[in-house]
Amino acid sequence: MPDPAPDPRSPGDGPLHLAVAFDDAGWHPAAWRDPSTGPAAALFTARHWAALVAEAEHGLLDFVTFEDSLAPQSARFEGPDERTDQVRGRLDAVLVAARVAPLTRHIGLVPTVVVTHTEPFHLSKAVATLDHVSRGRAGVRVRVSVRPDEAAHFGRRTLPRLTRETINTPEGQRAASELFQEAGDYVEVARRLWDSWDDDAEIRDAATGRFVDRDRLHYIDFEGPRFSVKGPSITPRPPQGQPPVTALAHSTVPYALVGQAADVGYVTPHDTEGARAIVAEVREAQAAAGRADEPLHVFGDLVVFLDETAGAAAARKERLDELAGAPYTSDAEVFTGTPESLADLLLDRRRAGLSGFRLRPGVHGHDLAAITRGLVPELQRRGAFRRAYEAGTLRGLLGLARPAGRYATARPAEVTAS
Amino acid sequence: MNQSRTPGKPVKRVHLAAHFPGVNNTTVWSDPAAGSHIDFASFEHFARTAERAKFDFLFLAEGLRLREQGGKIYDLDVVGRPDTFTVLAALAAVTEHLGLTGTINSTFNEPYEVARQFASLDHLTDGRAAWNVVTSWDAFTGENFRRGGFLAKDRRYARAKEFLATANELFDSWRSDDLVGDPATGAFLRDARAGAFTHHGEEFDIEGRFNVPRSPQGRPVIFQAGDSEEGREFAASSADAIFSRHSTLDAGQAFYADVKGRLARHGRSPDQLLILPAATFVLGDTDEDAHEKAHEVRRQQVSGQTAIAYLEHVWNRDLSAYDPDGPLPDIDPAPGENTVARGRASVRMHRDPVAVAKEWREKAEAEHLSIRELVIETTGRQSFIGAAATVAETIDAFVQADASDGFILAPHITPGGLDEFTDTVVPLLQERGVYRTEYTGSTLRDHLGLAEPEEAPAR
């Protein structure tokens, strides 16, 4: 099949974009028991995360994401479990990203935030600050929580009971829809707050004694069903203007959030035809949101187990499955094989309209290096991946322009001295 | 040689910390040496200097809404600041020993999230995190948050106390041996109850499992700031250190005696709560030189516009028509609730505006002071002015006289405001034998001489 014409909405039509998702010791629940993983206590140290991100940067990846939740990890969809044989406990993702920011120079840092229970004002300034401390490399992944145990940690709201079964009923879809609409409002508030300071608001005009020009600071006056926020932000506009917003989506309701509010959406096709269908649906949602001409990356998520032979990779996963007591499955496709065959798969999927991929290493200690030292050189040989960082910001790496502040344009044009 | 020694009284060690100069009315932004208060490079320089000076910790204040005056955003001081947690986590990457103290509000946050952020920060700093617990009640700030201005003023300490108690329950919900992590047996946790908590109180009705394992310090060091009766009681019952305002000798001693005297009632000893007032300083080659510089700094801190704005806080009305270099207004302050300035704590300090105005007018007339000169005279002055030797001696004297256990220094320049102090005063304090020459421990609790909190009993 010939390559389709370049799609203007897909800014990564040229080189492939590549991200890695970090979670615990890796995405396989027995990853922490793999010999390549250090002591379990290291998962709660800065050194551990700094080393992983340094390796990802060594591999010239666009960005890394950090998973997060406001309750212990669970093998169950709808609530906590009683397991003691898997990693339980994790550090705040924004803080981990900030902790590694000064130790890195190029790679994007994208923490997960749970929007259902946190304050958009706090999130907005935290991500803006991550952008300041990383000098333009921050992003954020917004996550909706349906778990009642997370809600019980806050005691402020009762969530509808959603399970793997009930989520597809009409009531389930209505309830999910409400949560995702709230997430959409959340992103809207964050973006307005990022824009609430014009880039040139700080004037330090000794003659008039004014530190800022308050006409370049803006109330955002957001009113929604779940929250209202007055603004402006207390944090000046971040270096990227607006750090990229990302979201994971598996079905129509979250595709609407991606279409409406995201710069990068992560999707989970299990084959090329599936990828094509999902991309079409996301593009439809994007058009429905009135953003048809704006850049929006759609990344495919894959869990990867990589070795020099396909057999070794499969055998390694099987050993981990045995330790875990069950074959590992995921929302995303689980790939076992060689870096070369993964490169084949990624390039094939790209033809379905995906502009990049977020790889979830089965075991960080093993599969991350296989990505950076195996897959990346293979993609480079095929001319499909960068050979050096070519931009200083995450937006730059993703081919996304720096947005102008929405309020700045509303100001009457100034006479500029030349 | 040291007049500050009292015979028979053990010599106290001086504790020092650094308050990053940002949105404070003492911060001078108009000086050519003043850099960005947002760029990470400023924070990095400031933190590295504080660590070079072997300070106990760096301190960040908080603000959750831009201040307003007369219904407009107040634009005469530094405006804007980054997020506390994010900056502190990043600073952990460029420092090794320095404690990192963040002011976090108990009103517009929830215990699970804040406890998680502090426990994470303590892990990511290898035990250097501290939390300055503050309260807020005003609907003005609340307009940026989901709950809005929900908290009645008299509930703020009730919520703060319960917030901290709940956070402590979460910190204590993991024992340090809960994390086993044995790959051979597959035991990651000792048992599934790690992190289990239940809190059913007036302010918080929550239960479940905390998801950060016990951190290096067990709990972050707890600071309290605030001078009211409730604030002092809160500190005496629950804090490890108090960030106070009293930086004159007499006021410091009175405050010190009062707060330390409250500890016994809470079953605590005087060394379990450190009194650390905020302090400013101006150094010079000689004392006289320093006093000249101090005067110049005051003029930088109080511009004509700033002086008028300050007067408006008391007068509770628009005084923009007045000349800052002219006499004080002869009209009286507007009666009723002060609505001129919002988001600013100092407005509360003027209890009887008419009396204050009368007093100021009399002073200005007697001493022939303009509005600006009056404001410079009346508002906060530098705590320590002098040559390095004078300042070192004075700081030592204050500590030995129990006016404080040390100081949280707020320089007036970002980010280089600590440099001279570090190079000149610190060595003199070291020579006097009252200040560390090297860090002797790795955690902030070590620096402050505080014991590790006890763990919960085994389940």
CSV table of N, CA, C and O in Angstrom, one decimal, chain B residues 26 30 35 68 88 147 153 161 169 173 195 197 205 223 232 244 247 259 279 298 312 379 382 390 401 407 430 433 456:
chain,number,residue,atom,x,y,z
B,26,THR,N,10.2,43.7,51.0
B,26,THR,CA,11.6,44.0,51.2
B,26,THR,C,12.5,43.7,50.0
B,26,THR,O,13.6,44.1,50.0
B,30,SER,N,14.5,47.1,41.6
B,30,SER,CA,15.0,48.1,40.7
B,30,SER,C,16.5,48.3,40.7
B,30,SER,O,17.1,49.0,39.8
B,35,GLY,N,18.2,40.2,39.8
B,35,GLY,CA,17.9,39.3,38.7
B,35,GLY,C,16.5,38.8,38.7
B,35,GLY,O,15.6,39.3,39.4
B,68,GLU,N,-4.1,42.7,45.3
B,68,GLU,CA,-4.8,43.8,44.6
B,68,GLU,C,-4.8,45.0,45.5
B,68,GLU,O,-4.8,44.9,46.8
B,88,LEU,N,11.3,23.2,44.8
B,88,LEU,CA,12.1,22.5,45.8
B,88,LEU,C,12.6,21.2,45.3
B,88,LEU,O,13.8,20.8,45.5
B,147,ARG,N,-13.2,24.9,46.2
B,147,ARG,CA,-14.1,25.2,47.3
B,147,ARG,C,-14.4,26.6,47.6
B,147,ARG,O,-15.2,26.9,48.4
B,153,LYS,N,-13.5,32.3,59.1
B,153,LYS,CA,-12.2,32.8,59.7
B,153,LYS,C,-11.8,32.0,61.0
B,153,LYS,O,-10.7,31.6,61.2
B,161,LYS,N,-5.0,22.4,62.2
B,161,LYS,CA,-4.6,21.4,63.2
B,161,LYS,C,-5.0,20.0,62.8
B,161,LYS,O,-4.2,19.1,62.8
B,169,GLU,N,-1.0,11.2,60.3
B,169,GLU,CA,-1.5,9.8,60.3
B,169,GLU,C,-1.1,9.2,59.0
B,169,GLU,O,-0.8,8.0,59.0
B,173,SER,N,1.5,5.9,58.4
B,173,SER,CA,0.7,4.8,58.0
B,173,SER,C,1.6,3.7,57.4
B,173,SER,O,1.2,2.5,57.2
B,195,GLY,N,0.2,1.4,54.7
B,195,GLY,CA,-0.4,2.6,54.3
B,195,GLY,C,-1.9,2.8,54.7
B,195,GLY,O,-2.5,3.8,54.4
B,197,PHE,N,-5.2,3.7,56.5
B,197,PHE,CA,-5.5,4.8,57.4
B,197,PHE,C,-7.0,5.0,57.5
B,197,PHE,O,-7.7,4.7,56.5
B,205,ASP,N,-13.1,13.5,56.4
B,205,ASP,CA,-13.7,12.2,56.6
B,205,ASP,C,-13.2,11.3,55.5
B,205,ASP,O,-13.7,11.2,54.4
B,223,PHE,N,7.1,23.4,60.2
B,223,PHE,CA,7.2,24.8,60.7
B,223,PHE,C,5.8,25.4,60.8
B,223,PHE,O,4.9,25.0,60.1
B,232,ARG,N,0.4,30.4,68.2
B,232,ARG,CA,1.5,30.0,69.2
B,232,ARG,C,1.1,28.7,69.8
B,232,ARG,O,2.0,27.8,70.0
B,244,SER,N,9.0,33.3,63.0
B,244,SER,CA,8.3,34.4,63.7
B,244,SER,C,8.7,35.7,63.1
B,244,SER,O,9.6,35.7,62.2
B,247,SER,N,12.2,40.3,65.5
B,247,SER,CA,13.6,40.3,65.3
B,247,SER,C,14.3,41.4,66.1
B,247,SER,O,15.5,41.6,65.9
B,259,VAL,N,6.6,31.3,74.0
B,259,VAL,CA,6.4,30.0,73.2
B,259,VAL,C,7.1,28.8,73.8
B,259,VAL,O,6.5,27.8,74.0
B,279,ALA,N,14.6,37.7,59.4
B,279,ALA,CA,15.5,38.9,59.6
B,279,ALA,C,16.1,39.4,58.3
B,279,ALA,O,16.3,38.6,57.4
B,298,ARG,N,16.5,51.2,51.9
B,298,ARG,CA,15.2,51.6,52.3
B,298,ARG,C,14.5,52.5,51.2
B,298,ARG,O,13.3,52.3,51.0
B,312,GLU,N,-2.4,54.1,51.9
B,312,GLU,CA,-3.8,53.7,51.5
B,312,GLU,C,-4.2,52.5,52.3
B,312,GLU,O,-5.4,52.4,52.6
B,379,THR,N,7.9,51.8,58.6
B,379,THR,CA,7.8,50.4,58.3
B,379,THR,C,9.1,49.7,58.6
B,379,THR,O,10.1,50.3,58.9
B,382,GLN,N,15.8,47.2,58.6
B,382,GLN,CA,16.7,46.0,58.6
B,382,GLN,C,17.1,45.6,60.0
B,382,GLN,O,17.3,46.4,60.9
B,390,THR,N,30.3,43.2,63.2
B,390,THR,CA,29.2,43.7,64.1
B,390,THR,C,28.0,42.7,63.9
B,390,THR,O,27.3,42.4,64.9
B,401,ALA,N,21.3,35.2,74.1
B,401,ALA,CA,20.4,35.9,75.0
B,401,ALA,C,18.9,35.3,74.9
B,401,ALA,O,18.0,35.9,75.4
B,407,PHE,N,18.2,32.6,62.8
B,407,PHE,CA,17.4,33.5,61.9
B,407,PHE,C,17.1,32.9,60.5
B,407,PHE,O,17.9,32.1,60.0
B,430,GLN,N,31.8,31.2,62.5
B,430,GLN,CA,32.5,29.9,62.6
B,430,GLN,C,33.7,30.1,63.6
B,430,GLN,O,33.9,29.3,64.5
B,433,GLY,N,32.9,29.9,67.1
B,433,GLY,CA,32.6,28.6,67.5
B,433,GLY,C,31.1,28.3,67.8
B,433,GLY,O,30.7,27.4,68.5
B,456,ALA,N,5.0,4.2,64.1
B,456,ALA,CA,3.8,3.5,64.7
B,456,ALA,C,4.3,2.1,65.1
B,456,ALA,O,5.2,1.5,64.6
